[in-house]
């Protein structure tokens, strides 16, 4: 019965009917208040609806129920940040890396958080560690380039963008002012930096931090 309610909630979310999904997940939780699938998906659906305080309560409960699960702790940290509880969020981001010190996503998540709160140099350090652990992480390379660009590190940012572009198969125009694409770039390749961002955000395992809306449909692995 609980599994069927969760399944119906997931289907509703797939159709962007998030309130309907919340109702199904709540029904499931009325039968078992600690059901991981229902808690996790309701937290996501509530966040998508902009109900961040209610979402935070579910993520906090998940983190307390599974204190060694780095993914749940990471989700809790993000939710704290979305609720403007940055001091508490910082503690949880640090905890993620204590639990899983070799998890590149832990570093890239904390880096993105540091960027958002203005710790640009700290963000670069974390992105560099994430890239060291996962050299094919085009997202971290791209985001590191954006921060380097903010700081005026022109050559460093260019190198980061070039590495990111290479991974996703994007060939920038020879002359950015002319906005022309090299003839040898196929139509199937990303054509602009916006396309690059879209393509690298589909990388398996990457969570959409800024919108906090992906990952509804399966339980996170540690």
mmCIF file of C-alpha atoms in Angstrom:
data_model
loop_
_atom_site.group_PDB
_atom_site.id
_atom_site.type_symbol
_atom_site.label_atom_id
_atom_site.label_comp_id
_atom_site.label_asym_id
_atom_site.label_seq_id
_atom_site.Cartn_x
_atom_site.Cartn_y
_atom_site.Cartn_z
ATOM 1 C CA UNK A 1 0.000 0.000 0.000
ATOM 2 C CA UNK A 2 2.766 2.429 0.947
ATOM 3 C CA UNK A 3 4.775 1.512 -2.149
ATOM 4 C CA UNK A 4 1.743 2.146 -4.352
ATOM 5 C CA UNK A 5 1.132 5.561 -2.779
ATOM 6 C CA UNK A 6 4.772 6.520 -3.308
ATOM 7 C CA UNK A 7 4.601 5.301 -6.897
ATOM 8 C CA UNK A 8 1.503 7.438 -7.524
ATOM 9 C CA UNK A 9 3.244 10.419 -5.945
ATOM 10 C CA UNK A 10 6.250 9.970 -8.168
ATOM 11 C CA UNK A 11 4.053 9.763 -11.261
ATOM 12 C CA UNK A 12 2.292 12.981 -10.238
ATOM 13 C CA UNK A 13 5.648 14.736 -9.849
ATOM 14 C CA UNK A 14 6.735 13.503 -13.263
ATOM 15 C CA UNK A 15 3.704 15.341 -14.626
ATOM 16 C CA UNK A 16 4.655 18.474 -12.631
ATOM 17 C CA UNK A 17 1.671 17.983 -10.322
ATOM 18 C CA UNK A 18 3.755 18.540 -7.218
ATOM 19 C CA UNK A 19 0.951 19.282 -4.775
ATOM 20 C CA UNK A 20 -0.770 16.082 -5.841
ATOM 21 C CA UNK A 21 2.530 14.293 -5.304
ATOM 22 C CA UNK A 22 2.833 15.779 -1.812
ATOM 23 C CA UNK A 23 -0.650 14.479 -0.981
ATOM 24 C CA UNK A 24 0.280 10.937 -2.013
ATOM 25 C CA UNK A 25 3.563 11.034 -0.089
ATOM 26 C CA UNK A 26 1.769 12.398 2.980
ATOM 27 C CA UNK A 27 -0.715 9.542 2.798
ATOM 28 C CA UNK A 28 2.170 7.085 2.679
ATOM 29 C CA UNK A 29 3.822 8.760 5.656
ATOM 30 C CA UNK A 30 0.594 8.540 7.646
ATOM 31 C CA UNK A 31 1.087 4.781 7.525
ATOM 32 C CA UNK A 32 4.839 4.882 8.204
ATOM 33 C CA UNK A 33 6.275 8.231 9.257
ATOM 34 C CA UNK A 34 9.846 7.056 8.640
ATOM 35 C CA UNK A 35 9.454 5.724 5.109
ATOM 36 C CA UNK A 36 12.551 6.960 3.304
ATOM 37 C CA UNK A 37 11.101 7.080 -0.207
ATOM 38 C CA UNK A 38 8.055 9.053 0.879
ATOM 39 C CA UNK A 39 10.054 11.480 3.038
ATOM 40 C CA UNK A 40 12.678 12.085 0.381
ATOM 41 C CA UNK A 41 10.242 12.641 -2.462
ATOM 42 C CA UNK A 42 7.902 14.794 -0.386
ATOM 43 C CA UNK A 43 10.843 16.982 0.610
ATOM 44 C CA UNK A 44 11.727 17.422 -3.053
ATOM 45 C CA UNK A 45 8.149 18.148 -4.079
ATOM 46 C CA UNK A 46 7.715 20.687 -1.284
ATOM 47 C CA UNK A 47 10.922 22.398 -2.367
ATOM 48 C CA UNK A 48 9.671 22.528 -5.943
ATOM 49 C CA UNK A 49 6.514 24.219 -4.668
ATOM 50 C CA UNK A 50 8.663 26.805 -2.893
ATOM 51 C CA UNK A 51 7.670 25.511 0.540
ATOM 52 C CA UNK A 52 11.252 25.446 1.752
ATOM 53 C CA UNK A 53 10.541 25.438 5.487
ATOM 54 C CA UNK A 54 8.334 22.356 5.202
ATOM 55 C CA UNK A 55 10.873 20.756 2.900
ATOM 56 C CA UNK A 56 13.612 21.443 5.438
ATOM 57 C CA UNK A 57 11.679 19.586 8.126
ATOM 58 C CA UNK A 58 11.608 16.443 5.970
ATOM 59 C CA UNK A 59 15.280 16.675 5.053
ATOM 60 C CA UNK A 60 16.203 17.229 8.685
ATOM 61 C CA UNK A 61 14.249 14.138 9.650
ATOM 62 C CA UNK A 62 15.996 12.091 6.957
ATOM 63 C CA UNK A 63 19.382 13.319 8.138
ATOM 64 C CA UNK A 64 18.560 12.421 11.725
ATOM 65 C CA UNK A 65 17.250 8.995 10.774
ATOM 66 C CA UNK A 66 20.325 8.255 8.631
ATOM 67 C CA UNK A 67 23.233 10.220 10.151
ATOM 68 C CA UNK A 68 25.859 8.311 8.168
ATOM 69 C CA UNK A 69 24.229 8.850 4.767
ATOM 70 C CA UNK A 70 26.260 11.592 3.110
ATOM 71 C CA UNK A 71 23.636 12.187 0.399
ATOM 72 C CA UNK A 72 20.895 12.907 2.911
ATOM 73 C CA UNK A 73 23.229 15.138 4.920
ATOM 74 C CA UNK A 74 24.110 16.976 1.708
ATOM 75 C CA UNK A 75 20.438 17.460 0.854
ATOM 76 C CA UNK A 76 19.860 18.765 4.373
ATOM 77 C CA UNK A 77 22.738 21.213 3.945
ATOM 78 C CA UNK A 78 21.292 22.531 0.688
ATOM 79 C CA UNK A 79 17.876 22.904 2.271
ATOM 80 C CA UNK A 80 19.360 24.837 5.199
ATOM 81 C CA UNK A 81 21.008 27.168 2.687
ATOM 82 C CA UNK A 82 17.719 27.685 0.837
ATOM 83 C CA UNK A 83 16.221 28.678 4.186
ATOM 84 C CA UNK A 84 19.000 31.236 4.759
ATOM 85 C CA UNK A 85 20.545 29.187 7.563
ATOM 86 C CA UNK A 86 24.043 29.412 6.149
ATOM 87 C CA UNK A 87 25.998 28.883 9.353
ATOM 88 C CA UNK A 88 24.166 25.623 9.956
ATOM 89 C CA UNK A 89 24.470 24.692 6.287
ATOM 90 C CA UNK A 90 28.246 25.146 6.416
ATOM 91 C CA UNK A 91 28.461 22.696 9.329
ATOM 92 C CA UNK A 92 26.482 20.092 7.410
ATOM 93 C CA UNK A 93 28.539 20.540 4.220
ATOM 94 C CA UNK A 94 31.654 19.934 6.295
ATOM 95 C CA UNK A 95 30.026 16.864 7.829
ATOM 96 C CA UNK A 96 29.369 15.427 4.375
ATOM 97 C CA UNK A 97 33.093 15.453 3.678
ATOM 98 C CA UNK A 98 33.907 13.918 7.045
ATOM 99 C CA UNK A 99 31.575 11.044 6.201
ATOM 100 C CA UNK A 100 32.722 10.736 2.573
ATOM 101 C CA UNK A 101 36.093 12.486 2.233
ATOM 102 C CA UNK A 102 36.683 11.246 -1.307
ATOM 103 C CA UNK A 103 33.291 12.175 -2.722
ATOM 104 C CA UNK A 104 33.817 14.729 -5.516
ATOM 105 C CA UNK A 105 30.204 15.848 -5.401
ATOM 106 C CA UNK A 106 30.626 16.732 -1.736
ATOM 107 C CA UNK A 107 33.379 19.160 -2.670
ATOM 108 C CA UNK A 108 31.553 20.600 -5.672
ATOM 109 C CA UNK A 109 28.403 21.111 -3.581
ATOM 110 C CA UNK A 110 30.340 22.926 -0.869
ATOM 111 C CA UNK A 111 32.128 24.937 -3.544
ATOM 112 C CA UNK A 112 28.844 26.052 -5.080
ATOM 113 C CA UNK A 113 27.599 26.993 -1.613
ATOM 114 C CA UNK A 114 30.760 28.999 -0.922
ATOM 115 C CA UNK A 115 30.378 30.803 -4.236
ATOM 116 C CA UNK A 116 26.798 31.754 -3.347
ATOM 117 C CA UNK A 117 27.797 33.173 0.032
ATOM 118 C CA UNK A 118 30.764 35.098 -1.410
ATOM 119 C CA UNK A 119 33.710 32.904 -0.414
ATOM 120 C CA UNK A 120 35.092 32.787 -3.949
ATOM 121 C CA UNK A 121 38.623 31.665 -3.142
ATOM 122 C CA UNK A 122 37.311 28.948 -0.855
ATOM 123 C CA UNK A 123 35.017 27.807 -3.646
ATOM 124 C CA UNK A 124 37.942 27.490 -6.048
ATOM 125 C CA UNK A 125 39.839 25.320 -3.561
ATOM 126 C CA UNK A 126 36.870 22.968 -3.255
ATOM 127 C CA UNK A 127 36.294 22.844 -7.014
ATOM 128 C CA UNK A 128 39.941 21.976 -7.539
ATOM 129 C CA UNK A 129 39.618 19.088 -5.080
ATOM 130 C CA UNK A 130 36.438 17.903 -6.824
ATOM 131 C CA UNK A 131 38.233 17.975 -10.180
ATOM 132 C CA UNK A 132 41.218 16.150 -8.723
ATOM 133 C CA UNK A 133 38.862 13.364 -7.655
ATOM 134 C CA UNK A 134 36.871 13.442 -10.906
ATOM 135 C CA UNK A 135 38.875 14.938 -13.800
ATOM 136 C CA UNK A 136 35.890 14.499 -16.153
ATOM 137 C CA UNK A 137 33.650 16.738 -14.047
ATOM 138 C CA UNK A 138 32.828 19.360 -16.664
ATOM 139 C CA UNK A 139 30.423 21.149 -14.340
ATOM 140 C CA UNK A 140 33.040 21.822 -11.694
ATOM 141 C CA UNK A 141 35.483 22.960 -14.354
ATOM 142 C CA UNK A 142 32.900 25.318 -15.818
ATOM 143 C CA UNK A 143 31.884 26.712 -12.431
ATOM 144 C CA UNK A 144 35.505 27.134 -11.391
ATOM 145 C CA UNK A 145 36.074 29.088 -14.609
ATOM 146 C CA UNK A 146 33.159 31.375 -13.802
ATOM 147 C CA UNK A 147 34.610 32.172 -10.377
ATOM 148 C CA UNK A 148 38.085 32.709 -11.781
ATOM 149 C CA UNK A 149 36.509 35.079 -14.271
ATOM 150 C CA UNK A 150 34.857 36.999 -11.417
ATOM 151 C CA UNK A 151 38.208 37.309 -9.687
ATOM 152 C CA UNK A 152 39.921 38.540 -12.841
ATOM 153 C CA UNK A 153 42.018 35.402 -13.339
ATOM 154 C CA UNK A 154 41.663 35.560 -17.114
ATOM 155 C CA UNK A 155 44.134 32.869 -18.150
ATOM 156 C CA UNK A 156 43.042 30.482 -15.423
ATOM 157 C CA UNK A 157 39.384 30.893 -16.332
ATOM 158 C CA UNK A 158 40.132 30.305 -20.006
ATOM 159 C CA UNK A 159 41.949 27.093 -19.154
ATOM 160 C CA UNK A 160 39.013 25.883 -17.025
ATOM 161 C CA UNK A 161 36.483 26.696 -19.753
ATOM 162 C CA UNK A 162 38.655 25.008 -22.394
ATOM 163 C CA UNK A 163 38.850 21.827 -20.317
ATOM 164 C CA UNK A 164 35.095 21.871 -19.698
ATOM 165 C CA UNK A 165 34.383 22.486 -23.393
ATOM 166 C CA UNK A 166 36.609 19.599 -24.416
ATOM 167 C CA UNK A 167 34.792 17.166 -22.131
ATOM 168 C CA UNK A 168 31.333 18.059 -23.469
ATOM 169 C CA UNK A 169 32.428 18.440 -27.085
ATOM 170 C CA UNK A 170 31.859 22.166 -27.434
ATOM 171 C CA UNK A 171 33.986 24.152 -29.872
ATOM 172 C CA UNK A 172 33.696 27.904 -29.204
ATOM 173 C CA UNK A 173 33.700 30.372 -32.109
ATOM 174 C CA UNK A 174 37.077 31.501 -33.427
ATOM 175 C CA UNK A 175 35.962 35.102 -33.016
ATOM 176 C CA UNK A 176 33.504 35.675 -30.158
ATOM 177 C CA UNK A 177 32.656 39.107 -31.547
ATOM 178 C CA UNK A 178 31.460 37.602 -34.832
ATOM 179 C CA UNK A 179 29.582 34.801 -33.030
ATOM 180 C CA UNK A 180 30.500 32.375 -35.787
ATOM 181 C CA UNK A 181 30.837 28.661 -35.266
ATOM 182 C CA UNK A 182 33.653 26.748 -36.901
ATOM 183 C CA UNK A 183 32.475 24.801 -39.918
ATOM 184 C CA UNK A 184 33.688 21.482 -38.548
ATOM 185 C CA UNK A 185 31.397 21.656 -35.505
ATOM 186 C CA UNK A 186 28.512 19.285 -36.061
ATOM 187 C CA UNK A 187 24.922 20.276 -35.388
ATOM 188 C CA UNK A 188 24.728 17.643 -32.680
ATOM 189 C CA UNK A 189 27.397 19.358 -30.606
ATOM 190 C CA UNK A 190 26.640 22.175 -28.163
ATOM 191 C CA UNK A 191 26.611 25.455 -30.103
ATOM 192 C CA UNK A 192 26.721 28.051 -27.323
ATOM 193 C CA UNK A 193 27.819 28.223 -23.698
ATOM 194 C CA UNK A 194 24.148 27.981 -22.701
ATOM 195 C CA UNK A 195 24.047 24.667 -24.537
ATOM 196 C CA UNK A 196 27.200 23.632 -22.718
ATOM 197 C CA UNK A 197 25.583 24.300 -19.376
ATOM 198 C CA UNK A 198 22.486 22.365 -20.383
ATOM 199 C CA UNK A 199 24.520 19.429 -21.594
ATOM 200 C CA UNK A 200 26.806 19.148 -18.602
ATOM 201 C CA UNK A 201 23.913 19.453 -16.175
ATOM 202 C CA UNK A 202 22.623 16.172 -17.557
ATOM 203 C CA UNK A 203 25.752 14.375 -16.368
ATOM 204 C CA UNK A 204 24.791 11.219 -14.487
ATOM 205 C CA UNK A 205 24.848 11.709 -10.744
ATOM 206 C CA UNK A 206 24.891 15.491 -10.785
ATOM 207 C CA UNK A 207 22.243 17.220 -8.669
ATOM 208 C CA UNK A 208 20.741 20.526 -9.708
ATOM 209 C CA UNK A 209 21.894 22.577 -6.731
ATOM 210 C CA UNK A 210 20.557 25.975 -7.710
ATOM 211 C CA UNK A 211 16.973 24.884 -8.406
ATOM 212 C CA UNK A 212 17.077 21.884 -6.073
ATOM 213 C CA UNK A 213 14.489 20.167 -8.216
ATOM 214 C CA UNK A 214 16.087 17.078 -9.713
ATOM 215 C CA UNK A 215 16.382 13.582 -8.336
ATOM 216 C CA UNK A 216 12.741 12.974 -7.441
ATOM 217 C CA UNK A 217 12.495 9.468 -8.626
ATOM 218 C CA UNK A 218 15.072 7.348 -6.848
ATOM 219 C CA UNK A 219 16.682 7.071 -3.481
ATOM 220 C CA UNK A 220 20.174 8.539 -3.267
ATOM 221 C CA UNK A 221 23.137 6.260 -2.862
ATOM 222 C CA UNK A 222 25.615 7.053 -0.127
#
